[in-house]
PDB file of C-alpha atoms in Angstrom:
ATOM      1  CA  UNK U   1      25.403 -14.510 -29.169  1.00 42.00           C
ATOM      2  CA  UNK U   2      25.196 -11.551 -26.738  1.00 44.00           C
ATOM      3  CA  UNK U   3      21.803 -11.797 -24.203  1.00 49.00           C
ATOM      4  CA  UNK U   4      19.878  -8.777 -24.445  1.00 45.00           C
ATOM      5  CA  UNK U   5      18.669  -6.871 -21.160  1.00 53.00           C
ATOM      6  CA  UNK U   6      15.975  -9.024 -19.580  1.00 65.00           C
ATOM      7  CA  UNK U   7      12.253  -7.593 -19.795  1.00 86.00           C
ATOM      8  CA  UNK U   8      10.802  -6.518 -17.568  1.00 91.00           C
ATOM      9  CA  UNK U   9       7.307  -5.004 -16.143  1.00 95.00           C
ATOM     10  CA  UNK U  10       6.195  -1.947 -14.777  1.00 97.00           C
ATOM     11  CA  UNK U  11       4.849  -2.108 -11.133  1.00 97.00           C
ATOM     12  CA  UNK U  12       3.190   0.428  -9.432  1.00 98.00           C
ATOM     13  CA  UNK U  13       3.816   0.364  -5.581  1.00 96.00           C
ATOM     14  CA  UNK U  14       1.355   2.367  -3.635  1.00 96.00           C
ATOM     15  CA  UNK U  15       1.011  -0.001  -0.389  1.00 95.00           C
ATOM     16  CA  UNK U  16       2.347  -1.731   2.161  1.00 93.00           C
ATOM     17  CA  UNK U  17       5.294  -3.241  -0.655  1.00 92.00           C
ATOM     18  CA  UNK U  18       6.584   0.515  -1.409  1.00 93.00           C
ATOM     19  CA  UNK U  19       9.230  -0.917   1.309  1.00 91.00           C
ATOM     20  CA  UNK U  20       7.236  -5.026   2.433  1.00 89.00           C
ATOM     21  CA  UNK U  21      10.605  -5.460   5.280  1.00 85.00           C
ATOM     22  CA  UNK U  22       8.413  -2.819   7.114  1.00 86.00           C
ATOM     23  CA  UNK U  23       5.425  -5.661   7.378  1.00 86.00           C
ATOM     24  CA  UNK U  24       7.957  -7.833   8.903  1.00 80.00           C
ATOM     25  CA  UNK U  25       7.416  -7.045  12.413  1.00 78.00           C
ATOM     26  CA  UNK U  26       3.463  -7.627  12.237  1.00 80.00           C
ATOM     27  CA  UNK U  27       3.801 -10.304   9.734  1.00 84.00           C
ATOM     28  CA  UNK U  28       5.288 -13.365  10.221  1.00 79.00           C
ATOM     29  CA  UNK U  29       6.716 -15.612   8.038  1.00 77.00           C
ATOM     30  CA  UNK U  30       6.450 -13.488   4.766  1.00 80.00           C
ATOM     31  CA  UNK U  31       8.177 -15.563   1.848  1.00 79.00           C
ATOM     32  CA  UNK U  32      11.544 -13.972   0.575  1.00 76.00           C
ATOM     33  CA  UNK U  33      10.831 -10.071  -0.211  1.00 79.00           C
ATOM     34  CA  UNK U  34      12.737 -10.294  -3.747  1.00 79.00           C
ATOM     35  CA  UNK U  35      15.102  -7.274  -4.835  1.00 83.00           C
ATOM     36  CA  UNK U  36      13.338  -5.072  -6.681  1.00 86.00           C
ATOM     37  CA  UNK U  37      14.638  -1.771  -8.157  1.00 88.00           C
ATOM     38  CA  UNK U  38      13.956   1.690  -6.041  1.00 90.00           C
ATOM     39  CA  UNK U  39      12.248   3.027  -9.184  1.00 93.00           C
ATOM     40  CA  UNK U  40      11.122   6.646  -8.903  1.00 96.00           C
ATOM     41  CA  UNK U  41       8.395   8.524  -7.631  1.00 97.00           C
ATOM     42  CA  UNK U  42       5.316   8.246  -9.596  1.00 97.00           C
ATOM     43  CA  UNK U  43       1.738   8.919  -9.040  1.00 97.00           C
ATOM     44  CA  UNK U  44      -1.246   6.927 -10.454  1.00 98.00           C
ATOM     45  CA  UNK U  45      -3.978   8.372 -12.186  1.00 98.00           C
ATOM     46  CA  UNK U  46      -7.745   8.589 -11.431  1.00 98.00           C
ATOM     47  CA  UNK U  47      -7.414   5.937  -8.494  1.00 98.00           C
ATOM     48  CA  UNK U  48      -7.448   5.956  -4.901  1.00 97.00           C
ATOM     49  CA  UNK U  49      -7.623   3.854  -1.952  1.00 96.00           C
ATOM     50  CA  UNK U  50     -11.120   2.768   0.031  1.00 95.00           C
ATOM     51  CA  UNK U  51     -10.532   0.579   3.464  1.00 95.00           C
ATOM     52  CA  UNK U  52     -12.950  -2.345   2.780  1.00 94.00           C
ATOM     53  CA  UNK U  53     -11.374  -5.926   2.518  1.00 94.00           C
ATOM     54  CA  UNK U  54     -10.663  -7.441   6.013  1.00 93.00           C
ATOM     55  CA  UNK U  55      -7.323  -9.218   6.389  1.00 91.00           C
ATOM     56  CA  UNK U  56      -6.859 -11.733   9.198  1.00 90.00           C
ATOM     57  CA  UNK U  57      -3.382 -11.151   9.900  1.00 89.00           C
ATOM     58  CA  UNK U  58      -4.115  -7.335  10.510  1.00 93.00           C
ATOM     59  CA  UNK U  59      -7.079  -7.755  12.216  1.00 91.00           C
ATOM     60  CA  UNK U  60      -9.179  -5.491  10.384  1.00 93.00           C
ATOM     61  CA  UNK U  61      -9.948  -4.270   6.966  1.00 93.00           C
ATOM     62  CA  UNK U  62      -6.861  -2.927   4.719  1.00 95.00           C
ATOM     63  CA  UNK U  63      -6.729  -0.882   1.769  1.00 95.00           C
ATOM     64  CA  UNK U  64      -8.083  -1.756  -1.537  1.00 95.00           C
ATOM     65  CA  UNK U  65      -7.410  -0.303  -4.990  1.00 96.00           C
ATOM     66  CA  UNK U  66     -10.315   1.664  -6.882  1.00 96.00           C
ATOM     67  CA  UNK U  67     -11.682   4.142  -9.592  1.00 96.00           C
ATOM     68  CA  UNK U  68     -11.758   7.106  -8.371  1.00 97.00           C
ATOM     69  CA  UNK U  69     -11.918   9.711 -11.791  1.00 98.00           C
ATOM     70  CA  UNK U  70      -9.591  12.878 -10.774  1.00 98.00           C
ATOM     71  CA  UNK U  71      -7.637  11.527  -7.876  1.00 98.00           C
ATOM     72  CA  UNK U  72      -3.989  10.393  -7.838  1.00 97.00           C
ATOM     73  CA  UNK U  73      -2.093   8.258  -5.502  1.00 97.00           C
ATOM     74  CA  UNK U  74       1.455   8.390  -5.194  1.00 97.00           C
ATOM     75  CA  UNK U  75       3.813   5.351  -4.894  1.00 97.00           C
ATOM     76  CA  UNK U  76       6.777   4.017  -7.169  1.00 97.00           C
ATOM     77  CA  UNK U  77       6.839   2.971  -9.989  1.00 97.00           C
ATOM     78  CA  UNK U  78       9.557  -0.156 -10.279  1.00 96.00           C
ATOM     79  CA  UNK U  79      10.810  -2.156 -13.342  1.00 95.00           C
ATOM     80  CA  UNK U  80      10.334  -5.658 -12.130  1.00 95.00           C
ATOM     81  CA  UNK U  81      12.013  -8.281 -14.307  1.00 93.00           C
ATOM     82  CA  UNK U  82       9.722 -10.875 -15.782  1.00 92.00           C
ATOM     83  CA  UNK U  83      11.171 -13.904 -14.046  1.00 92.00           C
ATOM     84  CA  UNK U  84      10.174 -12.236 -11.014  1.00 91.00           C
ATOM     85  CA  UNK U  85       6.660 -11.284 -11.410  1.00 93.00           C
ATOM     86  CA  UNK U  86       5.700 -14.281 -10.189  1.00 93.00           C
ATOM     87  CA  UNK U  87       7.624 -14.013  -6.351  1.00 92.00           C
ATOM     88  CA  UNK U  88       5.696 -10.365  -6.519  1.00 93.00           C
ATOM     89  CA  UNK U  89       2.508 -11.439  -6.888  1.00 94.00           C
ATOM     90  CA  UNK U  90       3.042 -14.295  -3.693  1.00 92.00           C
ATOM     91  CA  UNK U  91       4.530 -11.306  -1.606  1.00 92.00           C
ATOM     92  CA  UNK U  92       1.696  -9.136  -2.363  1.00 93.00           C
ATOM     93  CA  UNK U  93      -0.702 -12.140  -1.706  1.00 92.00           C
ATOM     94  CA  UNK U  94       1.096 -11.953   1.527  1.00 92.00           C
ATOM     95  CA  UNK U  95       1.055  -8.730   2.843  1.00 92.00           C
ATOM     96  CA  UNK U  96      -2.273  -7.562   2.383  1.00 92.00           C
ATOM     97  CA  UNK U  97      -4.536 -10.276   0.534  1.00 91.00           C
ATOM     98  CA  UNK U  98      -3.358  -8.331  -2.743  1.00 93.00           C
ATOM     99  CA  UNK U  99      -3.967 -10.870  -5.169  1.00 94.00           C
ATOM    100  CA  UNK U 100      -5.760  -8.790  -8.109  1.00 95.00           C
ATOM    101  CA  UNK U 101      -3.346  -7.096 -10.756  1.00 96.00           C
ATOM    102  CA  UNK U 102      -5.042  -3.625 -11.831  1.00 96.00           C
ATOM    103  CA  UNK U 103      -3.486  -2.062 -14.745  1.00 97.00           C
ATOM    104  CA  UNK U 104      -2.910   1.644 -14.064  1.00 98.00           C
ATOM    105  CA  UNK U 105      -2.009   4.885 -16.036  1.00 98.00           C
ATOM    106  CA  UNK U 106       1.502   6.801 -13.632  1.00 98.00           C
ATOM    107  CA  UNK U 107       2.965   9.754 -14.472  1.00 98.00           C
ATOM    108  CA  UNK U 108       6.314   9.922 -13.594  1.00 96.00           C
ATOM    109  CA  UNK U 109       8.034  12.727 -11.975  1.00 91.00           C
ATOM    110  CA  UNK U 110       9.079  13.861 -15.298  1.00 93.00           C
ATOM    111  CA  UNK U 111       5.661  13.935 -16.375  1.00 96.00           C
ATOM    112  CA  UNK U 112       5.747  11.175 -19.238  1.00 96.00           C
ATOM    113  CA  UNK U 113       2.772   8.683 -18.412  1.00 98.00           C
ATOM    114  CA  UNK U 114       3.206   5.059 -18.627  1.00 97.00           C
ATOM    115  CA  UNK U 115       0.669   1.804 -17.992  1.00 98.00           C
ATOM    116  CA  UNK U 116       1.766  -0.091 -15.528  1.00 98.00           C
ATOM    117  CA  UNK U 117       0.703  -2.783 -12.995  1.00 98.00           C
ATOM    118  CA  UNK U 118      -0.748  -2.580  -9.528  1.00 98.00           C
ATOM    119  CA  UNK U 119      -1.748  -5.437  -6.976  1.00 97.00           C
ATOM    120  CA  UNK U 120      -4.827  -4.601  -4.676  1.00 96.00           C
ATOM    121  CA  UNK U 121      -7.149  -7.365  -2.962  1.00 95.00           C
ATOM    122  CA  UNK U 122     -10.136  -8.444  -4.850  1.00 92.00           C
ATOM    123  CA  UNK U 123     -13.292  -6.696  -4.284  1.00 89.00           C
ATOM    124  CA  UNK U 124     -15.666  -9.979  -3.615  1.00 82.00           C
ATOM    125  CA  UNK U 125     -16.028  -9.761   0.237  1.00 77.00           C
ATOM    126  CA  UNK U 126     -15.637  -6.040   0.373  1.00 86.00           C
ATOM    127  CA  UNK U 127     -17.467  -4.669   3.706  1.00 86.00           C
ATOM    128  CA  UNK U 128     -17.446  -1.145   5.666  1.00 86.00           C
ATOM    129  CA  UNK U 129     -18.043  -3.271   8.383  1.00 88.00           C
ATOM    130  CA  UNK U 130     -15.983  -3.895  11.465  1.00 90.00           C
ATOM    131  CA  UNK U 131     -12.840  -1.975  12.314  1.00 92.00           C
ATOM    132  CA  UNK U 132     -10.264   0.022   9.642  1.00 94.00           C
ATOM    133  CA  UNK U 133      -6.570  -1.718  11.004  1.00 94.00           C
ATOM    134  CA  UNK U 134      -4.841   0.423  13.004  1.00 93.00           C
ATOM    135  CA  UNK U 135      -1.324  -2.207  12.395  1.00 93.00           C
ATOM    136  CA  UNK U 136      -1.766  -1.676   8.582  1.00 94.00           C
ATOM    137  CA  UNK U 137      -2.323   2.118   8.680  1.00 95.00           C
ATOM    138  CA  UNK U 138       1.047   2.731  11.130  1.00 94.00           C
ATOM    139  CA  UNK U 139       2.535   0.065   8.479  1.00 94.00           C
ATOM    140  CA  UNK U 140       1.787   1.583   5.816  1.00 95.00           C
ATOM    141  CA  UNK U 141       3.191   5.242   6.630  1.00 95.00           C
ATOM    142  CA  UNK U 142       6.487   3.280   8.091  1.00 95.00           C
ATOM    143  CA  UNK U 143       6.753   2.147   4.295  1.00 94.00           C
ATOM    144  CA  UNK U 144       6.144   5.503   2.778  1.00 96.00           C
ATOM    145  CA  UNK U 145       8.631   7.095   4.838  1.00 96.00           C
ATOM    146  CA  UNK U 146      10.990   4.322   4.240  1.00 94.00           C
ATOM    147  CA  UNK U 147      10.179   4.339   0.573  1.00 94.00           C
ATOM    148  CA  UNK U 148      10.741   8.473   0.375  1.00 95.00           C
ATOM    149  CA  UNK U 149       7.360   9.822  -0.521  1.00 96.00           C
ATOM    150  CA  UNK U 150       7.038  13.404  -0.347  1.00 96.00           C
ATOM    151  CA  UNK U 151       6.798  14.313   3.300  1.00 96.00           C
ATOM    152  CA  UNK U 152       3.234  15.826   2.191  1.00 96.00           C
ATOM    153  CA  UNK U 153       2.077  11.949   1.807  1.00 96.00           C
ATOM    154  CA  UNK U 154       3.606  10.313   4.502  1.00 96.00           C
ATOM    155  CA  UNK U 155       2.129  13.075   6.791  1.00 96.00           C
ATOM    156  CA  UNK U 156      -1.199  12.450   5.572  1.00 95.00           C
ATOM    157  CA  UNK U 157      -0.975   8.536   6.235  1.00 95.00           C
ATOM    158  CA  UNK U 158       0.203   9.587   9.828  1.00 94.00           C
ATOM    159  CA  UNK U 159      -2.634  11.575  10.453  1.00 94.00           C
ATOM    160  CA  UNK U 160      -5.157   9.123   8.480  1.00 92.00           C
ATOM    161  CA  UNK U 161      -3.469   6.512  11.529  1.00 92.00           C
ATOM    162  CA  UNK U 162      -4.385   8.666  14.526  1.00 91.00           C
ATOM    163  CA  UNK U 163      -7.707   9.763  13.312  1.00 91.00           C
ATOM    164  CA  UNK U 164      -8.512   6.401  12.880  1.00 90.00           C
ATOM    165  CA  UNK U 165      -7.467   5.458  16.279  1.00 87.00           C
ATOM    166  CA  UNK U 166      -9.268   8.566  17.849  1.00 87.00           C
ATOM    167  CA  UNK U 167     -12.574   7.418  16.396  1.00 87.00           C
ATOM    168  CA  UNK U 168     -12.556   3.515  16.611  1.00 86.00           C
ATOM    169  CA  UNK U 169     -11.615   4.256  20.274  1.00 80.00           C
ATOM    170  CA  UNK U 170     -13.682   6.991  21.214  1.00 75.00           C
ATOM    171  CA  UNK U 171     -15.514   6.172  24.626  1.00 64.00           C
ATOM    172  CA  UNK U 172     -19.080   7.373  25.178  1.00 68.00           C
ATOM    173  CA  UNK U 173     -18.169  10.326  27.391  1.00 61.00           C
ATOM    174  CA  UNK U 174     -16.184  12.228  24.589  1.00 58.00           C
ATOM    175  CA  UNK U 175     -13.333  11.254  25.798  1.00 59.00           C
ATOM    176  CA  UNK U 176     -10.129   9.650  23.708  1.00 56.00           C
ATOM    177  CA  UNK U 177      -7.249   7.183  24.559  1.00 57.00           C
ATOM    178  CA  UNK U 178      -3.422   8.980  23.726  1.00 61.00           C
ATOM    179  CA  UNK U 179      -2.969   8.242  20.074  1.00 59.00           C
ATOM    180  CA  UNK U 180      -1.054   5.616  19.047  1.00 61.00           C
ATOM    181  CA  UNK U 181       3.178   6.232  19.745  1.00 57.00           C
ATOM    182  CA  UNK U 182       4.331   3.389  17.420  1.00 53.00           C
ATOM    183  CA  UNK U 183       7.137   4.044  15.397  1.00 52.00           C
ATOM    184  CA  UNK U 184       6.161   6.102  12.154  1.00 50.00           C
ATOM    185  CA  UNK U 185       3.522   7.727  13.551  1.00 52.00           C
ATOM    186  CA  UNK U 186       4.207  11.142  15.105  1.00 49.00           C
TER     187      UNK U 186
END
């Protein structure tokens, strides 16, 4: 008897795991980073992205997946075989504290719309206090860049990075430190 093509999941990658080798150099000892599918440019629906949950390892809060009615957020949108699901959900766990699967609505570039399967840290602990991480913000426009977003996106994550830095190290007399010159931020 002939095996069938094995099923599979959709994902929606909108973080740090559009391309996780990126993490690498802040992150040590991430377990294997399985090999998943490119996929194709997708956007979810009526979510966005708030800075709230505070992850240790990037010493400061990271992003978090939300509601937002109206908004989009663009990422990929992967088939991940089922086998596999599991070695996703320990990398995600991994880079950011991502340990809560979202279902999502993403509309493809071709415009069909599909539900699919996001990972975002849980919003128990949640807190606007404390600073936004500067390593997870360069990070995470490295990995757009990396995962070919539309320049439009990975710009925006740039800028999001050095206005960040501006403000969190803004000194009394007006006056701000050179913005960051890591690699992926321009």
């Amino acid at each position: 008897m002939a095996s069938g093509p094995a099923a599979s999941r959709p994902w929606f990658a909108f973080s740090l795991d559009l391309a996780p080798a990126s993490a690498s150099r802040h992150l040590h000892g991430l377990p294997p980073v399985p090999d998943f599918p490119e996929g194709e440019l997708a956007e979810a629906l009526d979510v966005d992205v708030v800075y709230d949950v505070h992850v240790p390892n990037w010493g400061g809060r990271v992003a978090r997946l939300v509601d937002a009615p109206g908004h989009r957020l663009s990422g990929r949108l992967r088939p991940v075989a089922t086998e596999s699901w599991p070695a996703l959900a320990r990398l995600e766990t991994a880079l950011a504290l991502a340990t809560e699967e979202l279902p999502v609505k993403v509309r493809t570039a071709s415009g069909t719309v599909v539900d699919a399967h996001a990972f975002t840290p849980a919003e128990r602990n949640t807190s606007t206090q404390g600073p936004v991480s500067e390593a997870f913000l360069i990070t995470l426009a490295v990995a757009a860049e990396r995962a070919r977003l539309p320049a439009a996106v990975v710009e925006k994550l740039q800028a999001e990075a050095r206005i960040v830095h501006a403000v969190q190290h803004a000194r009394p007399d007006g006056h701000s430190p050179p913005p960051p010159s890591k690699s992926g931020i321009k």
